[in-house]
């Protein structure tokens, strides 16, 4: 496993309400200021979330290994794989249950005139308060720690997550006045079909985790 393996989970992080909000901010009164604030808040939370999961997994794994050192070498990999697999199952079920929720959030209209500070808080709170994002960050951090990969393997995941969120702003930059139609299609896709892509990505990562379990067994 390397950092490329976890990159598809960045899609799960943004597909849905997160992308809808990014589209809305790119269409607001202050698209650049609001969008950049939103991206900063989201990036900080995602970086912190995966780092905490990575650190805790390494800490718990190290303590468990030290406690059982008298019994010989302990392979903590299978135990972490089982935890990751459980997180993926919960994540898949949660996305399935929420799949029929469509339409923009009711509070979206209140950020039409959002400035950078408000958008930054929104980006941070949205990712903290979304269970699917919390589970995804925990999965990514634990998976990287399980394979004894250094912290920097988390960086591409964080950057890709922010880049995907920045797509509406990039569309505005590249297309100018023609971006409205593209942004509308982005929003409609996120509202109606994002859950399907999420489930496919989760199934792919779950398969990789199961293969790790088989190899370690």
PDB file of C-alpha atoms in Angstrom:
ATOM      1  CA  UNK A   1       0.000   0.000   0.000  1.00  0.00           C
ATOM      2  CA  UNK A   2       1.104   3.576  -0.694  1.00  0.00           C
ATOM      3  CA  UNK A   3      -0.513   6.990  -0.742  1.00  0.00           C
ATOM      4  CA  UNK A   4      -2.059   6.266  -4.165  1.00  0.00           C
ATOM      5  CA  UNK A   5      -4.261   3.571  -2.636  1.00  0.00           C
ATOM      6  CA  UNK A   6      -6.095   5.928  -0.313  1.00  0.00           C
ATOM      7  CA  UNK A   7      -6.581   8.745  -2.833  1.00  0.00           C
ATOM      8  CA  UNK A   8      -9.986   7.488  -4.122  1.00  0.00           C
ATOM      9  CA  UNK A   9     -11.423   8.014  -0.638  1.00  0.00           C
ATOM     10  CA  UNK A  10     -11.009  11.752  -1.220  1.00  0.00           C
ATOM     11  CA  UNK A  11     -14.084  11.451  -3.456  1.00  0.00           C
ATOM     12  CA  UNK A  12     -16.086  10.171  -0.484  1.00  0.00           C
ATOM     13  CA  UNK A  13     -14.976  13.210   1.515  1.00  0.00           C
ATOM     14  CA  UNK A  14     -16.460  15.753  -0.897  1.00  0.00           C
ATOM     15  CA  UNK A  15     -19.192  14.045  -2.920  1.00  0.00           C
ATOM     16  CA  UNK A  16     -22.476  15.286  -1.536  1.00  0.00           C
ATOM     17  CA  UNK A  17     -23.265  18.305   0.620  1.00  0.00           C
ATOM     18  CA  UNK A  18     -19.621  19.424   0.650  1.00  0.00           C
ATOM     19  CA  UNK A  19     -19.525  19.823  -3.119  1.00  0.00           C
ATOM     20  CA  UNK A  20     -22.960  21.441  -3.148  1.00  0.00           C
ATOM     21  CA  UNK A  21     -21.741  24.052  -0.665  1.00  0.00           C
ATOM     22  CA  UNK A  22     -18.579  24.625  -2.713  1.00  0.00           C
ATOM     23  CA  UNK A  23     -20.725  25.212  -5.810  1.00  0.00           C
ATOM     24  CA  UNK A  24     -22.973  27.598  -3.940  1.00  0.00           C
ATOM     25  CA  UNK A  25     -20.047  29.642  -2.618  1.00  0.00           C
ATOM     26  CA  UNK A  26     -18.537  29.834  -6.114  1.00  0.00           C
ATOM     27  CA  UNK A  27     -21.847  31.362  -7.218  1.00  0.00           C
ATOM     28  CA  UNK A  28     -22.176  33.770  -4.285  1.00  0.00           C
ATOM     29  CA  UNK A  29     -21.571  37.515  -4.088  1.00  0.00           C
ATOM     30  CA  UNK A  30     -17.914  37.059  -3.127  1.00  0.00           C
ATOM     31  CA  UNK A  31     -16.941  33.808  -4.856  1.00  0.00           C
ATOM     32  CA  UNK A  32     -13.171  34.057  -4.472  1.00  0.00           C
ATOM     33  CA  UNK A  33     -13.063  35.231  -0.876  1.00  0.00           C
ATOM     34  CA  UNK A  34     -15.778  32.823   0.285  1.00  0.00           C
ATOM     35  CA  UNK A  35     -14.437  29.820  -1.631  1.00  0.00           C
ATOM     36  CA  UNK A  36     -10.860  30.289  -0.452  1.00  0.00           C
ATOM     37  CA  UNK A  37     -12.039  30.625   3.130  1.00  0.00           C
ATOM     38  CA  UNK A  38     -14.107  27.462   2.762  1.00  0.00           C
ATOM     39  CA  UNK A  39     -11.169  25.548   1.293  1.00  0.00           C
ATOM     40  CA  UNK A  40      -8.886  26.699   4.103  1.00  0.00           C
ATOM     41  CA  UNK A  41     -11.314  25.547   6.789  1.00  0.00           C
ATOM     42  CA  UNK A  42     -11.893  22.206   5.111  1.00  0.00           C
ATOM     43  CA  UNK A  43      -8.187  21.617   4.512  1.00  0.00           C
ATOM     44  CA  UNK A  44      -7.285  22.321   8.142  1.00  0.00           C
ATOM     45  CA  UNK A  45      -9.910  19.928   9.488  1.00  0.00           C
ATOM     46  CA  UNK A  46      -9.063  17.127   7.046  1.00  0.00           C
ATOM     47  CA  UNK A  47      -5.345  17.456   7.766  1.00  0.00           C
ATOM     48  CA  UNK A  48      -5.981  17.425  11.504  1.00  0.00           C
ATOM     49  CA  UNK A  49      -8.463  14.535  11.288  1.00  0.00           C
ATOM     50  CA  UNK A  50      -6.257  12.118   9.373  1.00  0.00           C
ATOM     51  CA  UNK A  51      -3.248  13.098  11.482  1.00  0.00           C
ATOM     52  CA  UNK A  52      -5.086  12.327  14.726  1.00  0.00           C
ATOM     53  CA  UNK A  53      -6.275   8.969  13.376  1.00  0.00           C
ATOM     54  CA  UNK A  54      -2.747   8.130  12.173  1.00  0.00           C
ATOM     55  CA  UNK A  55      -1.181   9.137  15.501  1.00  0.00           C
ATOM     56  CA  UNK A  56      -3.715   7.275  17.652  1.00  0.00           C
ATOM     57  CA  UNK A  57      -3.388   4.115  15.577  1.00  0.00           C
ATOM     58  CA  UNK A  58       0.394   4.166  15.905  1.00  0.00           C
ATOM     59  CA  UNK A  59       0.148   4.893  19.627  1.00  0.00           C
ATOM     60  CA  UNK A  60      -2.365   2.155  20.386  1.00  0.00           C
ATOM     61  CA  UNK A  61      -0.511  -0.317  18.176  1.00  0.00           C
ATOM     62  CA  UNK A  62       2.788   0.460  19.873  1.00  0.00           C
ATOM     63  CA  UNK A  63       1.315   0.102  23.367  1.00  0.00           C
ATOM     64  CA  UNK A  64      -0.322  -3.209  22.451  1.00  0.00           C
ATOM     65  CA  UNK A  65       2.926  -4.530  20.996  1.00  0.00           C
ATOM     66  CA  UNK A  66       4.913  -3.524  24.082  1.00  0.00           C
ATOM     67  CA  UNK A  67       2.377  -5.109  26.424  1.00  0.00           C
ATOM     68  CA  UNK A  68       2.610  -8.483  24.687  1.00  0.00           C
ATOM     69  CA  UNK A  69       6.299  -8.429  23.844  1.00  0.00           C
ATOM     70  CA  UNK A  70       6.951 -11.322  26.235  1.00  0.00           C
ATOM     71  CA  UNK A  71       4.936 -13.563  23.943  1.00  0.00           C
ATOM     72  CA  UNK A  72       7.132 -12.854  20.968  1.00  0.00           C
ATOM     73  CA  UNK A  73       6.619 -10.691  17.926  1.00  0.00           C
ATOM     74  CA  UNK A  74       3.089  -9.412  17.637  1.00  0.00           C
ATOM     75  CA  UNK A  75       1.510  -8.578  14.315  1.00  0.00           C
ATOM     76  CA  UNK A  76      -0.947  -5.755  14.955  1.00  0.00           C
ATOM     77  CA  UNK A  77      -1.801  -5.494  11.250  1.00  0.00           C
ATOM     78  CA  UNK A  78      -4.802  -7.880  11.204  1.00  0.00           C
ATOM     79  CA  UNK A  79      -6.414  -6.164  14.204  1.00  0.00           C
ATOM     80  CA  UNK A  80      -6.131  -2.762  12.547  1.00  0.00           C
ATOM     81  CA  UNK A  81      -7.431  -4.223   9.291  1.00  0.00           C
ATOM     82  CA  UNK A  82     -10.532  -5.457  11.105  1.00  0.00           C
ATOM     83  CA  UNK A  83     -11.104  -2.016  12.612  1.00  0.00           C
ATOM     84  CA  UNK A  84     -10.693  -0.382   9.194  1.00  0.00           C
ATOM     85  CA  UNK A  85     -13.063  -2.909   7.645  1.00  0.00           C
ATOM     86  CA  UNK A  86     -15.643  -2.205  10.353  1.00  0.00           C
ATOM     87  CA  UNK A  87     -15.331   1.535   9.697  1.00  0.00           C
ATOM     88  CA  UNK A  88     -15.849   0.946   5.981  1.00  0.00           C
ATOM     89  CA  UNK A  89     -18.970  -1.149   6.583  1.00  0.00           C
ATOM     90  CA  UNK A  90     -20.438   1.535   8.860  1.00  0.00           C
ATOM     91  CA  UNK A  91     -19.556   4.184   6.283  1.00  0.00           C
ATOM     92  CA  UNK A  92     -21.200   2.222   3.452  1.00  0.00           C
ATOM     93  CA  UNK A  93     -24.373   1.665   5.491  1.00  0.00           C
ATOM     94  CA  UNK A  94     -24.546   5.328   6.486  1.00  0.00           C
ATOM     95  CA  UNK A  95     -24.214   6.482   2.872  1.00  0.00           C
ATOM     96  CA  UNK A  96     -26.887   3.989   1.792  1.00  0.00           C
ATOM     97  CA  UNK A  97     -29.322   5.198   4.461  1.00  0.00           C
ATOM     98  CA  UNK A  98     -28.757   8.840   3.486  1.00  0.00           C
ATOM     99  CA  UNK A  99     -28.850   8.234  -0.283  1.00  0.00           C
ATOM    100  CA  UNK A 100     -32.361   9.614  -0.839  1.00  0.00           C
ATOM    101  CA  UNK A 101     -31.671  12.915   0.824  1.00  0.00           C
ATOM    102  CA  UNK A 102     -31.675  15.411  -2.012  1.00  0.00           C
ATOM    103  CA  UNK A 103     -31.817  19.120  -2.447  1.00  0.00           C
ATOM    104  CA  UNK A 104     -29.580  21.780  -0.963  1.00  0.00           C
ATOM    105  CA  UNK A 105     -29.384  22.167   2.834  1.00  0.00           C
ATOM    106  CA  UNK A 106     -31.982  24.558   4.244  1.00  0.00           C
ATOM    107  CA  UNK A 107     -29.305  26.786   5.757  1.00  0.00           C
ATOM    108  CA  UNK A 108     -27.509  27.285   2.440  1.00  0.00           C
ATOM    109  CA  UNK A 109     -29.284  30.528   1.660  1.00  0.00           C
ATOM    110  CA  UNK A 110     -27.887  32.118   4.808  1.00  0.00           C
ATOM    111  CA  UNK A 111     -24.337  32.112   3.433  1.00  0.00           C
ATOM    112  CA  UNK A 112     -25.095  33.934   0.203  1.00  0.00           C
ATOM    113  CA  UNK A 113     -23.095  36.926   1.422  1.00  0.00           C
ATOM    114  CA  UNK A 114     -20.483  34.943   3.375  1.00  0.00           C
ATOM    115  CA  UNK A 115     -17.036  36.453   3.817  1.00  0.00           C
ATOM    116  CA  UNK A 116     -13.776  34.563   4.393  1.00  0.00           C
ATOM    117  CA  UNK A 117     -14.154  34.130   8.210  1.00  0.00           C
ATOM    118  CA  UNK A 118     -17.689  32.753   7.955  1.00  0.00           C
ATOM    119  CA  UNK A 119     -16.753  30.506   5.018  1.00  0.00           C
ATOM    120  CA  UNK A 120     -13.704  29.217   6.898  1.00  0.00           C
ATOM    121  CA  UNK A 121     -15.850  28.297   9.895  1.00  0.00           C
ATOM    122  CA  UNK A 122     -18.369  26.668   7.584  1.00  0.00           C
ATOM    123  CA  UNK A 123     -15.677  24.551   5.917  1.00  0.00           C
ATOM    124  CA  UNK A 124     -14.340  23.427   9.269  1.00  0.00           C
ATOM    125  CA  UNK A 125     -17.710  22.697  10.892  1.00  0.00           C
ATOM    126  CA  UNK A 126     -19.105  20.923   7.840  1.00  0.00           C
ATOM    127  CA  UNK A 127     -16.333  18.345   7.846  1.00  0.00           C
ATOM    128  CA  UNK A 128     -16.280  17.967  11.622  1.00  0.00           C
ATOM    129  CA  UNK A 129     -20.049  17.512  11.879  1.00  0.00           C
ATOM    130  CA  UNK A 130     -20.453  15.099   8.947  1.00  0.00           C
ATOM    131  CA  UNK A 131     -20.265  11.464  10.161  1.00  0.00           C
ATOM    132  CA  UNK A 132     -19.213  10.114   6.764  1.00  0.00           C
ATOM    133  CA  UNK A 133     -16.242  12.476   6.685  1.00  0.00           C
ATOM    134  CA  UNK A 134     -15.255  11.584  10.243  1.00  0.00           C
ATOM    135  CA  UNK A 135     -15.342   7.881   9.398  1.00  0.00           C
ATOM    136  CA  UNK A 136     -13.392   8.431   6.180  1.00  0.00           C
ATOM    137  CA  UNK A 137     -10.659  10.407   7.938  1.00  0.00           C
ATOM    138  CA  UNK A 138     -10.413   7.703  10.611  1.00  0.00           C
ATOM    139  CA  UNK A 139     -10.165   5.021   7.922  1.00  0.00           C
ATOM    140  CA  UNK A 140      -7.450   6.845   5.984  1.00  0.00           C
ATOM    141  CA  UNK A 141      -5.332   7.633   9.031  1.00  0.00           C
ATOM    142  CA  UNK A 142      -5.630   4.115  10.442  1.00  0.00           C
ATOM    143  CA  UNK A 143      -4.828   2.478   7.106  1.00  0.00           C
ATOM    144  CA  UNK A 144      -1.668   4.530   6.600  1.00  0.00           C
ATOM    145  CA  UNK A 145      -0.518   3.805  10.174  1.00  0.00           C
ATOM    146  CA  UNK A 146      -1.348   0.103   9.807  1.00  0.00           C
ATOM    147  CA  UNK A 147       1.129  -0.183   6.953  1.00  0.00           C
ATOM    148  CA  UNK A 148       3.796   1.727   8.915  1.00  0.00           C
ATOM    149  CA  UNK A 149       3.837   4.507   6.356  1.00  0.00           C
ATOM    150  CA  UNK A 150       5.195   7.930   7.366  1.00  0.00           C
ATOM    151  CA  UNK A 151       2.896  10.867   7.972  1.00  0.00           C
ATOM    152  CA  UNK A 152       3.616  12.528   4.629  1.00  0.00           C
ATOM    153  CA  UNK A 153       1.631   9.790   2.856  1.00  0.00           C
ATOM    154  CA  UNK A 154      -1.453  11.579   4.193  1.00  0.00           C
ATOM    155  CA  UNK A 155      -0.568  14.847   2.464  1.00  0.00           C
ATOM    156  CA  UNK A 156      -1.635  13.849  -1.093  1.00  0.00           C
ATOM    157  CA  UNK A 157      -5.012  12.750   0.282  1.00  0.00           C
ATOM    158  CA  UNK A 158      -5.542  16.114   1.971  1.00  0.00           C
ATOM    159  CA  UNK A 159      -4.441  18.015  -1.139  1.00  0.00           C
ATOM    160  CA  UNK A 160      -6.716  15.990  -3.431  1.00  0.00           C
ATOM    161  CA  UNK A 161      -9.672  16.545  -1.110  1.00  0.00           C
ATOM    162  CA  UNK A 162      -9.097  20.305  -1.250  1.00  0.00           C
ATOM    163  CA  UNK A 163      -8.572  20.177  -5.020  1.00  0.00           C
ATOM    164  CA  UNK A 164     -11.885  18.393  -5.556  1.00  0.00           C
ATOM    165  CA  UNK A 165     -13.612  21.003  -3.429  1.00  0.00           C
ATOM    166  CA  UNK A 166     -11.938  23.693  -5.530  1.00  0.00           C
ATOM    167  CA  UNK A 167     -13.414  22.403  -8.809  1.00  0.00           C
ATOM    168  CA  UNK A 168     -16.334  24.891  -8.777  1.00  0.00           C
ATOM    169  CA  UNK A 169     -13.903  27.760  -8.230  1.00  0.00           C
ATOM    170  CA  UNK A 170     -11.650  26.460 -11.024  1.00  0.00           C
ATOM    171  CA  UNK A 171     -14.685  26.256 -13.314  1.00  0.00           C
ATOM    172  CA  UNK A 172     -15.452  29.873 -12.508  1.00  0.00           C
ATOM    173  CA  UNK A 173     -11.852  30.847 -13.247  1.00  0.00           C
ATOM    174  CA  UNK A 174     -11.657  28.988 -16.557  1.00  0.00           C
ATOM    175  CA  UNK A 175     -15.168  29.544 -17.903  1.00  0.00           C
ATOM    176  CA  UNK A 176     -16.135  32.936 -16.523  1.00  0.00           C
ATOM    177  CA  UNK A 177     -19.753  33.758 -17.294  1.00  0.00           C
ATOM    178  CA  UNK A 178     -20.265  30.324 -18.850  1.00  0.00           C
ATOM    179  CA  UNK A 179     -19.531  28.616 -15.537  1.00  0.00           C
ATOM    180  CA  UNK A 180     -23.139  28.849 -14.324  1.00  0.00           C
ATOM    181  CA  UNK A 181     -24.260  25.873 -16.397  1.00  0.00           C
ATOM    182  CA  UNK A 182     -21.275  23.756 -15.297  1.00  0.00           C
ATOM    183  CA  UNK A 183     -21.824  24.644 -11.640  1.00  0.00           C
ATOM    184  CA  UNK A 184     -25.480  23.695 -11.915  1.00  0.00           C
ATOM    185  CA  UNK A 185     -24.557  20.303 -13.337  1.00  0.00           C
ATOM    186  CA  UNK A 186     -22.008  19.766 -10.572  1.00  0.00           C
ATOM    187  CA  UNK A 187     -24.644  20.497  -7.956  1.00  0.00           C
ATOM    188  CA  UNK A 188     -27.215  18.206  -9.575  1.00  0.00           C
ATOM    189  CA  UNK A 189     -24.699  15.376  -9.841  1.00  0.00           C
ATOM    190  CA  UNK A 190     -23.645  15.758  -6.214  1.00  0.00           C
ATOM    191  CA  UNK A 191     -27.261  15.757  -5.064  1.00  0.00           C
ATOM    192  CA  UNK A 192     -28.385  12.774  -7.117  1.00  0.00           C
ATOM    193  CA  UNK A 193     -25.521  10.424  -7.903  1.00  0.00           C
ATOM    194  CA  UNK A 194     -22.656  11.011  -5.486  1.00  0.00           C
ATOM    195  CA  UNK A 195     -23.719   8.170  -3.203  1.00  0.00           C
ATOM    196  CA  UNK A 196     -23.219   5.613  -5.993  1.00  0.00           C
ATOM    197  CA  UNK A 197     -19.622   6.686  -6.583  1.00  0.00           C
ATOM    198  CA  UNK A 198     -19.024   6.691  -2.831  1.00  0.00           C
ATOM    199  CA  UNK A 199     -20.226   3.109  -2.461  1.00  0.00           C
ATOM    200  CA  UNK A 200     -18.019   1.946  -5.341  1.00  0.00           C
ATOM    201  CA  UNK A 201     -14.950   3.600  -3.816  1.00  0.00           C
ATOM    202  CA  UNK A 202     -15.692   2.139  -0.392  1.00  0.00           C
ATOM    203  CA  UNK A 203     -16.170  -1.344  -1.871  1.00  0.00           C
ATOM    204  CA  UNK A 204     -12.817  -1.045  -3.659  1.00  0.00           C
ATOM    205  CA  UNK A 205     -10.997  -0.026  -0.485  1.00  0.00           C
ATOM    206  CA  UNK A 206     -12.785  -2.731   1.518  1.00  0.00           C
ATOM    207  CA  UNK A 207     -11.557  -5.308  -1.008  1.00  0.00           C
ATOM    208  CA  UNK A 208      -7.979  -4.116  -0.542  1.00  0.00           C
ATOM    209  CA  UNK A 209      -8.391  -4.384   3.226  1.00  0.00           C
ATOM    210  CA  UNK A 210      -9.744  -7.928   2.960  1.00  0.00           C
ATOM    211  CA  UNK A 211      -6.773  -8.885   0.771  1.00  0.00           C
ATOM    212  CA  UNK A 212      -4.463  -7.504   3.462  1.00  0.00           C
ATOM    213  CA  UNK A 213      -6.226  -9.671   6.018  1.00  0.00           C
ATOM    214  CA  UNK A 214      -5.853 -12.765   3.860  1.00  0.00           C
ATOM    215  CA  UNK A 215      -2.161 -12.131   3.251  1.00  0.00           C
ATOM    216  CA  UNK A 216      -1.466 -11.518   6.943  1.00  0.00           C
ATOM    217  CA  UNK A 217      -3.368 -14.649   7.930  1.00  0.00           C
TER     218      UNK A 217
END
